[in-house]
Structure formats: C-alpha cells, structure tokens
Amino acid sequence: MTKLQLKAFVYQLLSFILLFGTFRYVAYNYFHQTGIFISILGFICVTLLGPKFMATKTKEGEKLFMKWIFLKGLREIG
C-alpha cells in the first residue's frame, strides 16, 4: 500500500465515521426508534451520499482524487 493509498483510506474512513454519526443521530431523532434499523439506515445513506477517495497513477505520477455525488467529475486533492 503506497502512501497516497493509505491517505485515501484514512480520508474515506474519517468521512464515513463523521457522516455515519451525523446520519445516525438525525435518523434516531427523526424516527424515534432504537436498534439496528437506525444503524442500517445510516450505513445506506453514507454509502450512497458519502465521498469516495482514490489514489491512481497518472502520467505525472500517483495522485489522490475524490468523487462525490454533489460534485461533477473527479477532484484532485492536494
């Protein structure tokens, strides 16, 4: 695993944790239920709406990119 692949993994993990906690909190307060339903709903929302980070090799070398449903195309990070 290269340095940029590790960085992409860490960004992906941090964004998932942050968004999952947010969606889970909002779903809990909105539906007023407990149990696995809230966690599954949060997981599905984060999987569909969360950004995707990837490290790819280009002509200039390895670069870190982000793809998100709310942004058109790929964005280069750093």
XYZ file of C-alpha atoms in Angstrom, residues 42-50:
9
model
C -27.173 5.482 8.462
C -24.929 2.995 6.644
C -27.051 3.114 3.483
C -27.183 6.921 3.490
C -23.428 7.262 3.953
C -22.684 4.645 1.307
C -24.844 6.450 -1.249
C -24.096 10.066 -0.327
C -20.536 9.930 1.020
